[in-house]
Amino acid sequence: MKWIIHATDLLIVAILLTCSSAAGQAQAPTIQKKWTSHAISAAYPLSKIRVTGPYGYRRDPFTGKKRMHNSLDLHARGDKVFSMLHGTVDKVGYDKRSGIFVTLHHGNITVSYCHLSKVMVAKGTTVQPGSVVGITGSTGRSTGEHLHITCKFRNKYVDPMVIIEQIKKWKTCLNWLQIYKLLSALPLSVSINERAILNKEFGRPTCSMLSL
């Protein structure tokens, strides 16, 4: 049976583990334990991740003044944009600042992809991790082509890299688990020495690899 992680849980774990409150730290392990024992379905927003504008304070490229950049900019050149999680298309539109954009709803999380050249989905459409939702561009208030990602958790801005980093960790863990499963299924004709060599080469997944 394949389980699909709830998008809300994905970001809640990361936020709770990085927050300073004791209450947040106490809640995180319960959610974490619930999902680390199951297969997780998630995808990167682009086939290659290269940050050109991190979340946080920076100098505005248009005004030169220091201001909060509540989004994440990724290098892109006419690339397909993917839904990171299971959800629905909440908004599709255009404005002078965001240009052509699409907003996806994932439970308590909303993710907007902006400055697109084209949107590939319609409002109300159900999306899966890896669904193509748009093509990158440079529409709206943009200095050049890139993918501008904005994330909100319960209507408050959060760093999109929180989701991307969690996806990276989970994918790494699942890859190692798949390798170990293959090693465990090797025929008896494979000698103990050969198994030892393979284990040394590929490593063995541990509980620490499942930690967020």
Short mmCIF file of N, CA and C in Angstrom, two decimals, residues 12-184:
data_model
loop_
_atom_site.label_atom_id
_atom_site.label_comp_id
_atom_site.label_asym_id
_atom_site.label_seq_id
_atom_site.Cartn_x
_atom_site.Cartn_y
_atom_site.Cartn_z
N ILE A 12 4.54 21.46 8.50
CA ILE A 12 4.38 21.62 9.95
C ILE A 12 5.59 21.04 10.68
N VAL A 13 6.04 19.86 10.26
CA VAL A 13 7.20 19.24 10.90
C VAL A 13 8.41 20.16 10.84
N ALA A 14 8.68 20.66 9.64
CA ALA A 14 9.85 21.52 9.47
C ALA A 14 9.74 22.80 10.28
N ILE A 15 8.55 23.40 10.28
CA ILE A 15 8.37 24.65 11.01
C ILE A 15 8.48 24.42 12.52
N LEU A 16 7.86 23.35 12.99
CA LEU A 16 7.89 23.08 14.43
C LEU A 16 9.30 22.75 14.90
N LEU A 17 10.06 22.03 14.07
CA LEU A 17 11.41 21.65 14.46
C LEU A 17 12.37 22.83 14.44
N THR A 18 12.04 23.86 13.67
CA THR A 18 12.93 25.01 13.59
C THR A 18 12.47 26.16 14.48
N CYS A 19 11.27 26.06 15.05
CA CYS A 19 10.81 27.14 15.91
C CYS A 19 11.44 27.00 17.29
N SER A 20 11.40 28.09 18.04
CA SER A 20 12.11 28.10 19.32
C SER A 20 11.23 27.68 20.50
N SER A 21 9.91 27.60 20.27
CA SER A 21 9.02 27.30 21.39
C SER A 21 9.12 25.83 21.80
N ALA A 22 9.00 25.59 23.10
CA ALA A 22 9.05 24.23 23.63
C ALA A 22 7.85 23.43 23.14
N ALA A 23 6.71 24.13 23.00
CA ALA A 23 5.50 23.46 22.54
C ALA A 23 5.68 22.94 21.12
N GLY A 24 6.31 23.75 20.27
CA GLY A 24 6.55 23.34 18.90
C GLY A 24 7.47 22.15 18.83
N GLN A 25 8.54 22.18 19.62
CA GLN A 25 9.50 21.07 19.64
C GLN A 25 8.83 19.79 20.12
N ALA A 26 7.86 19.92 21.03
CA ALA A 26 7.19 18.74 21.59
C ALA A 26 6.24 18.10 20.59
N GLN A 27 5.61 18.92 19.72
CA GLN A 27 4.64 18.40 18.77
C GLN A 27 5.28 17.71 17.57
N ALA A 28 6.45 18.17 17.18
CA ALA A 28 7.06 17.70 15.94
C ALA A 28 7.30 16.19 15.88
N PRO A 29 7.86 15.55 16.92
CA PRO A 29 8.15 14.10 16.80
C PRO A 29 6.93 13.25 16.50
N THR A 30 5.76 13.64 17.01
CA THR A 30 4.54 12.87 16.78
C THR A 30 4.20 12.84 15.30
N ILE A 31 4.25 14.01 14.65
CA ILE A 31 3.95 14.09 13.23
C ILE A 31 5.04 13.40 12.43
N GLN A 32 6.29 13.60 12.84
CA GLN A 32 7.42 13.00 12.14
C GLN A 32 7.31 11.48 12.13
N LYS A 33 7.03 10.89 13.30
CA LYS A 33 6.96 9.44 13.43
C LYS A 33 5.83 8.87 12.57
N LYS A 34 4.76 9.64 12.43
CA LYS A 34 3.61 9.20 11.66
C LYS A 34 3.96 8.95 10.20
N TRP A 35 4.86 9.78 9.64
CA TRP A 35 5.11 9.72 8.22
C TRP A 35 6.41 9.07 7.81
N THR A 36 7.41 9.02 8.68
CA THR A 36 8.70 8.48 8.25
C THR A 36 8.68 6.98 8.03
N SER A 37 7.60 6.33 8.43
CA SER A 37 7.49 4.89 8.20
C SER A 37 6.77 4.56 6.90
N HIS A 38 6.36 5.59 6.14
CA HIS A 38 5.63 5.37 4.90
C HIS A 38 6.34 6.02 3.72
N ALA A 39 5.99 5.59 2.50
CA ALA A 39 6.53 6.22 1.31
C ALA A 39 5.98 7.64 1.21
N ILE A 40 6.82 8.53 0.74
CA ILE A 40 6.44 9.93 0.69
C ILE A 40 6.44 10.41 -0.75
N SER A 41 5.38 11.07 -1.15
CA SER A 41 5.27 11.56 -2.51
C SER A 41 5.45 13.07 -2.53
N ALA A 42 6.52 13.53 -3.16
CA ALA A 42 6.81 14.95 -3.26
C ALA A 42 7.74 15.15 -4.44
N ALA A 43 7.82 16.40 -4.95
CA ALA A 43 8.67 16.68 -6.11
C ALA A 43 9.29 18.06 -5.97
N TYR A 44 10.43 18.24 -6.62
CA TYR A 44 11.06 19.56 -6.66
C TYR A 44 10.28 20.46 -7.62
N PRO A 45 10.32 21.78 -7.41
CA PRO A 45 9.59 22.70 -8.30
C PRO A 45 10.21 22.82 -9.68
N LEU A 46 11.53 22.55 -9.77
CA LEU A 46 12.24 22.55 -11.05
C LEU A 46 13.12 21.31 -11.13
N SER A 47 13.52 20.93 -12.32
CA SER A 47 14.37 19.75 -12.47
C SER A 47 15.74 19.99 -11.85
N LYS A 48 16.20 21.26 -11.81
CA LYS A 48 17.46 21.62 -11.17
C LYS A 48 17.23 22.81 -10.25
N ILE A 49 17.76 22.72 -9.05
CA ILE A 49 17.57 23.78 -8.06
C ILE A 49 18.85 24.60 -7.91
N ARG A 50 18.76 25.88 -8.29
CA ARG A 50 19.87 26.80 -8.13
C ARG A 50 19.30 28.13 -7.63
N VAL A 51 19.58 28.47 -6.39
CA VAL A 51 19.03 29.67 -5.77
C VAL A 51 19.76 30.91 -6.25
N THR A 52 19.00 31.88 -6.74
CA THR A 52 19.57 33.16 -7.17
C THR A 52 19.13 34.30 -6.26
N GLY A 53 18.05 34.07 -5.51
CA GLY A 53 17.56 35.09 -4.59
C GLY A 53 16.92 34.43 -3.38
N PRO A 54 17.67 34.29 -2.27
CA PRO A 54 17.13 33.62 -1.08
C PRO A 54 16.06 34.43 -0.36
N TYR A 55 15.31 33.74 0.48
CA TYR A 55 14.30 34.35 1.33
C TYR A 55 15.01 35.18 2.42
N GLY A 56 14.52 36.38 2.68
CA GLY A 56 15.12 37.21 3.72
C GLY A 56 15.36 38.63 3.26
N TYR A 57 16.00 39.41 4.09
CA TYR A 57 16.26 40.81 3.74
C TYR A 57 17.36 40.92 2.69
N ARG A 58 17.16 41.85 1.75
CA ARG A 58 18.13 42.10 0.68
C ARG A 58 17.87 43.48 0.09
N ARG A 59 18.74 43.91 -0.80
CA ARG A 59 18.55 45.18 -1.48
C ARG A 59 17.61 44.97 -2.66
N ASP A 60 16.57 45.77 -2.72
CA ASP A 60 15.61 45.66 -3.81
C ASP A 60 16.31 46.01 -5.13
N PRO A 61 16.26 45.13 -6.13
CA PRO A 61 16.96 45.39 -7.39
C PRO A 61 16.44 46.59 -8.17
N PHE A 62 15.22 47.05 -7.81
CA PHE A 62 14.64 48.19 -8.51
C PHE A 62 14.88 49.51 -7.77
N THR A 63 14.79 49.48 -6.42
CA THR A 63 14.93 50.71 -5.65
C THR A 63 16.29 50.85 -4.97
N GLY A 64 16.99 49.72 -4.79
CA GLY A 64 18.27 49.75 -4.10
C GLY A 64 18.15 49.80 -2.59
N LYS A 65 16.92 49.84 -2.09
CA LYS A 65 16.69 49.91 -0.65
C LYS A 65 16.58 48.50 -0.06
N LYS A 66 17.00 48.37 1.19
CA LYS A 66 16.92 47.08 1.86
C LYS A 66 15.48 46.80 2.25
N ARG A 67 14.98 45.64 1.86
CA ARG A 67 13.61 45.26 2.18
C ARG A 67 13.50 43.75 2.24
N MET A 68 12.41 43.29 2.83
CA MET A 68 12.19 41.86 2.99
C MET A 68 11.80 41.21 1.67
N HIS A 69 12.53 40.17 1.31
CA HIS A 69 12.19 39.37 0.14
C HIS A 69 11.52 38.11 0.67
N ASN A 70 10.18 38.11 0.67
CA ASN A 70 9.45 37.01 1.30
C ASN A 70 9.20 35.84 0.36
N SER A 71 10.10 35.67 -0.59
CA SER A 71 9.97 34.59 -1.55
C SER A 71 11.34 33.99 -1.85
N LEU A 72 11.36 33.05 -2.76
CA LEU A 72 12.60 32.41 -3.17
C LEU A 72 12.71 32.48 -4.69
N ASP A 73 13.87 32.90 -5.18
CA ASP A 73 14.10 32.97 -6.63
C ASP A 73 15.04 31.84 -7.05
N LEU A 74 14.63 31.11 -8.09
CA LEU A 74 15.44 30.01 -8.62
C LEU A 74 15.81 30.28 -10.08
N HIS A 75 17.02 29.92 -10.44
CA HIS A 75 17.48 30.07 -11.83
C HIS A 75 16.60 29.22 -12.74
N ALA A 76 16.19 29.79 -13.88
CA ALA A 76 15.36 29.04 -14.82
C ALA A 76 15.45 29.66 -16.20
N ARG A 77 15.30 28.83 -17.22
CA ARG A 77 15.30 29.27 -18.61
C ARG A 77 14.29 28.43 -19.40
N GLY A 78 13.06 28.90 -19.41
CA GLY A 78 12.02 28.19 -20.13
C GLY A 78 11.76 26.80 -19.61
N ASP A 79 11.89 26.63 -18.29
CA ASP A 79 11.76 25.31 -17.67
C ASP A 79 10.33 25.00 -17.24
N LYS A 80 10.03 23.71 -17.16
CA LYS A 80 8.74 23.27 -16.63
C LYS A 80 8.73 23.49 -15.12
N VAL A 81 7.60 23.94 -14.61
CA VAL A 81 7.43 24.14 -13.17
C VAL A 81 6.50 23.05 -12.64
N PHE A 82 6.94 22.40 -11.57
CA PHE A 82 6.20 21.26 -11.04
C PHE A 82 5.54 21.56 -9.70
N SER A 83 4.40 20.95 -9.48
CA SER A 83 3.78 21.00 -8.16
C SER A 83 4.64 20.18 -7.21
N MET A 84 4.94 20.72 -6.03
CA MET A 84 5.78 19.99 -5.08
C MET A 84 4.97 18.95 -4.31
N LEU A 85 3.67 19.22 -4.12
CA LEU A 85 2.85 18.36 -3.28
C LEU A 85 1.48 18.13 -3.92
N HIS A 86 0.73 17.24 -3.33
CA HIS A 86 -0.64 17.00 -3.77
C HIS A 86 -1.50 18.19 -3.38
N GLY A 87 -2.40 18.63 -4.25
CA GLY A 87 -3.26 19.76 -3.90
C GLY A 87 -4.17 20.15 -5.04
N THR A 88 -4.65 21.39 -5.00
CA THR A 88 -5.53 21.91 -6.04
C THR A 88 -5.06 23.30 -6.48
N VAL A 89 -5.43 23.65 -7.69
CA VAL A 89 -5.09 24.98 -8.21
C VAL A 89 -6.08 25.98 -7.63
N ASP A 90 -5.57 26.92 -6.85
CA ASP A 90 -6.42 27.90 -6.18
C ASP A 90 -6.65 29.14 -7.03
N LYS A 91 -5.59 29.64 -7.67
CA LYS A 91 -5.71 30.85 -8.49
C LYS A 91 -4.80 30.76 -9.71
N VAL A 92 -5.25 31.38 -10.78
CA VAL A 92 -4.45 31.56 -11.99
C VAL A 92 -4.70 32.98 -12.45
N GLY A 93 -3.63 33.74 -12.70
CA GLY A 93 -3.88 35.12 -13.08
C GLY A 93 -2.65 35.89 -13.49
N TYR A 94 -2.80 37.21 -13.49
CA TYR A 94 -1.71 38.11 -13.85
C TYR A 94 -1.86 39.40 -13.05
N ASP A 95 -0.74 39.92 -12.55
CA ASP A 95 -0.73 41.26 -11.99
C ASP A 95 0.62 41.90 -12.30
N LYS A 96 0.71 43.22 -12.14
CA LYS A 96 1.91 43.95 -12.54
C LYS A 96 3.16 43.51 -11.77
N ARG A 97 2.98 43.04 -10.55
CA ARG A 97 4.12 42.64 -9.73
C ARG A 97 4.53 41.19 -9.98
N SER A 98 3.58 40.28 -9.90
CA SER A 98 3.87 38.84 -10.04
C SER A 98 3.91 38.35 -11.47
N GLY A 99 3.35 39.15 -12.39
CA GLY A 99 3.25 38.70 -13.77
C GLY A 99 2.25 37.56 -13.87
N ILE A 100 2.50 36.63 -14.76
CA ILE A 100 1.63 35.46 -14.86
C ILE A 100 1.96 34.53 -13.70
N PHE A 101 0.95 34.12 -12.95
CA PHE A 101 1.19 33.30 -11.78
C PHE A 101 0.14 32.21 -11.62
N VAL A 102 0.50 31.21 -10.81
CA VAL A 102 -0.44 30.16 -10.42
C VAL A 102 -0.23 29.89 -8.94
N THR A 103 -1.33 29.77 -8.21
CA THR A 103 -1.27 29.50 -6.77
C THR A 103 -1.90 28.14 -6.49
N LEU A 104 -1.14 27.29 -5.80
CA LEU A 104 -1.62 25.96 -5.46
C LEU A 104 -1.96 25.89 -3.98
N HIS A 105 -3.02 25.17 -3.68
CA HIS A 105 -3.50 25.03 -2.30
C HIS A 105 -3.18 23.62 -1.82
N HIS A 106 -2.40 23.53 -0.74
CA HIS A 106 -2.03 22.24 -0.15
C HIS A 106 -2.43 22.27 1.33
N GLY A 107 -3.69 22.08 1.62
CA GLY A 107 -4.12 22.15 3.01
C GLY A 107 -3.92 23.55 3.58
N ASN A 108 -3.14 23.66 4.65
CA ASN A 108 -2.86 24.96 5.25
C ASN A 108 -1.71 25.70 4.56
N ILE A 109 -1.20 25.11 3.51
CA ILE A 109 -0.08 25.70 2.78
C ILE A 109 -0.54 26.17 1.41
N THR A 110 -0.11 27.36 1.01
CA THR A 110 -0.34 27.82 -0.35
C THR A 110 1.02 28.14 -0.97
N VAL A 111 1.20 27.74 -2.21
CA VAL A 111 2.45 27.98 -2.92
C VAL A 111 2.13 28.69 -4.22
N SER A 112 2.77 29.83 -4.44
CA SER A 112 2.57 30.60 -5.68
C SER A 112 3.84 30.58 -6.52
N TYR A 113 3.69 30.31 -7.80
CA TYR A 113 4.78 30.36 -8.76
C TYR A 113 4.53 31.58 -9.64
N CYS A 114 5.49 32.51 -9.67
CA CYS A 114 5.27 33.79 -10.35
C CYS A 114 6.26 34.06 -11.48
N HIS A 115 5.98 35.11 -12.25
CA HIS A 115 6.78 35.56 -13.40
C HIS A 115 6.81 34.50 -14.50
N LEU A 116 5.78 33.68 -14.58
CA LEU A 116 5.74 32.61 -15.57
C LEU A 116 5.49 33.16 -16.97
N SER A 117 5.82 32.36 -17.97
CA SER A 117 5.51 32.72 -19.35
C SER A 117 4.17 32.09 -19.75
N LYS A 118 3.82 31.00 -19.01
CA LYS A 118 2.59 30.29 -19.32
C LYS A 118 2.16 29.43 -18.15
N VAL A 119 0.85 29.36 -17.93
CA VAL A 119 0.28 28.47 -16.92
C VAL A 119 -0.32 27.27 -17.64
N MET A 120 -0.06 26.08 -17.12
CA MET A 120 -0.47 24.85 -17.79
C MET A 120 -1.70 24.18 -17.16
N VAL A 121 -2.25 24.79 -16.11
CA VAL A 121 -3.40 24.20 -15.42
C VAL A 121 -4.49 25.25 -15.24
N ALA A 122 -5.69 24.78 -14.98
CA ALA A 122 -6.83 25.68 -14.77
C ALA A 122 -7.24 25.69 -13.30
N LYS A 123 -7.88 26.75 -12.89
CA LYS A 123 -8.35 26.86 -11.51
C LYS A 123 -9.27 25.69 -11.17
N GLY A 124 -9.05 25.11 -9.98
CA GLY A 124 -9.87 23.98 -9.53
C GLY A 124 -9.29 22.62 -9.89
N THR A 125 -8.25 22.60 -10.72
CA THR A 125 -7.62 21.34 -11.12
C THR A 125 -6.88 20.69 -9.95
N THR A 126 -6.99 19.38 -9.84
CA THR A 126 -6.23 18.64 -8.84
C THR A 126 -4.83 18.37 -9.39
N VAL A 127 -3.82 18.63 -8.57
CA VAL A 127 -2.44 18.39 -9.00
C VAL A 127 -1.78 17.36 -8.09
N GLN A 128 -0.87 16.62 -8.68
CA GLN A 128 -0.08 15.63 -7.95
C GLN A 128 1.37 16.12 -7.88
N PRO A 129 2.17 15.59 -6.97
CA PRO A 129 3.60 15.94 -6.98
C PRO A 129 4.21 15.62 -8.34
N GLY A 130 4.83 16.60 -8.96
CA GLY A 130 5.41 16.39 -10.28
C GLY A 130 4.52 16.84 -11.42
N SER A 131 3.28 17.25 -11.14
CA SER A 131 2.40 17.77 -12.19
C SER A 131 2.99 19.07 -12.73
N VAL A 132 3.01 19.21 -14.05
CA VAL A 132 3.50 20.45 -14.65
C VAL A 132 2.41 21.51 -14.54
N VAL A 133 2.73 22.62 -13.88
CA VAL A 133 1.73 23.67 -13.66
C VAL A 133 2.03 24.94 -14.44
N GLY A 134 3.25 25.05 -14.99
CA GLY A 134 3.58 26.25 -15.75
C GLY A 134 4.95 26.16 -16.40
N ILE A 135 5.30 27.22 -17.11
CA ILE A 135 6.61 27.36 -17.74
C ILE A 135 7.22 28.67 -17.25
N THR A 136 8.48 28.64 -16.87
CA THR A 136 9.13 29.83 -16.32
C THR A 136 9.23 30.94 -17.37
N GLY A 137 9.32 32.18 -16.87
CA GLY A 137 9.41 33.33 -17.76
C GLY A 137 9.94 34.54 -17.01
N SER A 138 9.57 35.73 -17.49
CA SER A 138 10.02 36.98 -16.86
C SER A 138 8.94 38.04 -16.94
N THR A 139 7.70 37.62 -16.69
CA THR A 139 6.59 38.56 -16.75
C THR A 139 6.45 39.32 -15.43
N GLY A 140 5.82 40.49 -15.47
CA GLY A 140 5.61 41.28 -14.26
C GLY A 140 6.85 42.06 -13.86
N ARG A 141 7.00 42.32 -12.58
CA ARG A 141 8.13 43.09 -12.04
C ARG A 141 9.32 42.16 -11.89
N SER A 142 10.08 42.02 -12.94
CA SER A 142 11.19 41.06 -12.96
C SER A 142 12.38 41.66 -13.68
N THR A 143 13.58 41.34 -13.19
CA THR A 143 14.82 41.83 -13.82
C THR A 143 15.37 40.83 -14.83
N GLY A 144 14.75 39.68 -14.92
CA GLY A 144 15.21 38.64 -15.83
C GLY A 144 14.51 37.33 -15.53
N GLU A 145 14.60 36.39 -16.42
CA GLU A 145 13.87 35.13 -16.23
C GLU A 145 14.35 34.36 -15.00
N HIS A 146 13.40 33.91 -14.21
CA HIS A 146 13.66 33.07 -13.05
C HIS A 146 12.31 32.56 -12.54
N LEU A 147 12.35 31.63 -11.60
CA LEU A 147 11.12 31.17 -10.95
C LEU A 147 11.05 31.79 -9.57
N HIS A 148 9.98 32.50 -9.33
CA HIS A 148 9.74 33.19 -8.06
C HIS A 148 8.69 32.38 -7.29
N ILE A 149 9.08 31.84 -6.14
CA ILE A 149 8.17 31.00 -5.35
C ILE A 149 7.83 31.69 -4.04
N THR A 150 6.55 31.77 -3.76
CA THR A 150 6.07 32.33 -2.49
C THR A 150 5.27 31.26 -1.76
N CYS A 151 5.58 31.05 -0.49
CA CYS A 151 4.86 30.06 0.33
C CYS A 151 4.24 30.73 1.55
N LYS A 152 3.02 30.32 1.85
CA LYS A 152 2.37 30.78 3.07
C LYS A 152 1.87 29.58 3.85
N PHE A 153 2.05 29.64 5.16
CA PHE A 153 1.56 28.61 6.06
C PHE A 153 0.58 29.30 7.00
N ARG A 154 -0.69 28.91 6.90
CA ARG A 154 -1.75 29.56 7.67
C ARG A 154 -1.70 31.07 7.48
N ASN A 155 -1.56 31.48 6.21
CA ASN A 155 -1.58 32.88 5.78
C ASN A 155 -0.37 33.69 6.22
N LYS A 156 0.68 33.03 6.67
CA LYS A 156 1.91 33.74 7.03
C LYS A 156 3.05 33.26 6.13
N TYR A 157 3.85 34.21 5.68
CA TYR A 157 4.96 33.86 4.78
C TYR A 157 5.98 32.96 5.48
N VAL A 158 6.45 31.96 4.76
CA VAL A 158 7.51 31.08 5.25
C VAL A 158 8.52 30.88 4.11
N ASP A 159 9.71 30.48 4.46
CA ASP A 159 10.77 30.27 3.48
C ASP A 159 10.48 29.01 2.64
N PRO A 160 10.31 29.15 1.31
CA PRO A 160 10.05 27.98 0.46
C PRO A 160 11.14 26.91 0.54
N MET A 161 12.37 27.31 0.93
CA MET A 161 13.45 26.33 1.03
C MET A 161 13.18 25.31 2.13
N VAL A 162 12.30 25.65 3.07
CA VAL A 162 11.93 24.69 4.11
C VAL A 162 11.33 23.44 3.46
N ILE A 163 10.44 23.65 2.50
CA ILE A 163 9.82 22.51 1.81
C ILE A 163 10.85 21.79 0.94
N ILE A 164 11.62 22.55 0.17
CA ILE A 164 12.59 21.95 -0.74
C ILE A 164 13.62 21.12 0.01
N GLU A 165 14.09 21.62 1.14
CA GLU A 165 15.08 20.88 1.93
C GLU A 165 14.48 19.59 2.49
N GLN A 166 13.22 19.63 2.91
CA GLN A 166 12.58 18.42 3.42
C GLN A 166 12.41 17.39 2.31
N ILE A 167 12.04 17.86 1.12
CA ILE A 167 11.90 16.96 -0.01
C ILE A 167 13.23 16.30 -0.32
N LYS A 168 14.31 17.08 -0.28
CA LYS A 168 15.64 16.55 -0.54
C LYS A 168 16.00 15.45 0.45
N LYS A 169 15.73 15.69 1.74
CA LYS A 169 16.06 14.71 2.78
C LYS A 169 15.25 13.43 2.60
N TRP A 170 13.97 13.59 2.34
CA TRP A 170 13.12 12.42 2.17
C TRP A 170 13.52 11.62 0.95
N LYS A 171 13.80 12.30 -0.16
CA LYS A 171 14.19 11.59 -1.38
C LYS A 171 15.50 10.84 -1.17
N THR A 172 16.44 11.47 -0.48
CA THR A 172 17.72 10.81 -0.20
C THR A 172 17.50 9.56 0.63
N CYS A 173 16.67 9.68 1.64
CA CYS A 173 16.39 8.54 2.52
C CYS A 173 15.73 7.41 1.75
N LEU A 174 14.74 7.75 0.93
CA LEU A 174 14.03 6.72 0.17
C LEU A 174 14.94 6.04 -0.83
N ASN A 175 15.87 6.79 -1.45
CA ASN A 175 16.82 6.19 -2.38
C ASN A 175 17.70 5.15 -1.68
N TRP A 176 18.17 5.49 -0.47
CA TRP A 176 19.00 4.55 0.27
C TRP A 176 18.20 3.33 0.70
N LEU A 177 16.95 3.55 1.08
CA LEU A 177 16.11 2.43 1.49
C LEU A 177 15.86 1.48 0.31
N GLN A 178 15.70 2.04 -0.89
CA GLN A 178 15.50 1.21 -2.07
C GLN A 178 16.76 0.40 -2.37
N ILE A 179 17.93 1.04 -2.25
CA ILE A 179 19.19 0.34 -2.47
C ILE A 179 19.35 -0.80 -1.47
N TYR A 180 19.04 -0.51 -0.19
CA TYR A 180 19.19 -1.53 0.85
C TYR A 180 18.21 -2.68 0.62
N LYS A 181 17.03 -2.36 0.13
CA LYS A 181 16.05 -3.40 -0.16
C LYS A 181 16.57 -4.33 -1.25
N LEU A 182 17.23 -3.75 -2.26
CA LEU A 182 17.81 -4.55 -3.33
C LEU A 182 18.94 -5.43 -2.80
N LEU A 183 19.76 -4.85 -1.91
CA LEU A 183 20.86 -5.62 -1.31
C LEU A 183 20.32 -6.80 -0.50
N SER A 184 19.23 -6.54 0.22
CA SER A 184 18.64 -7.59 1.07
C SER A 184 18.03 -8.71 0.23
#
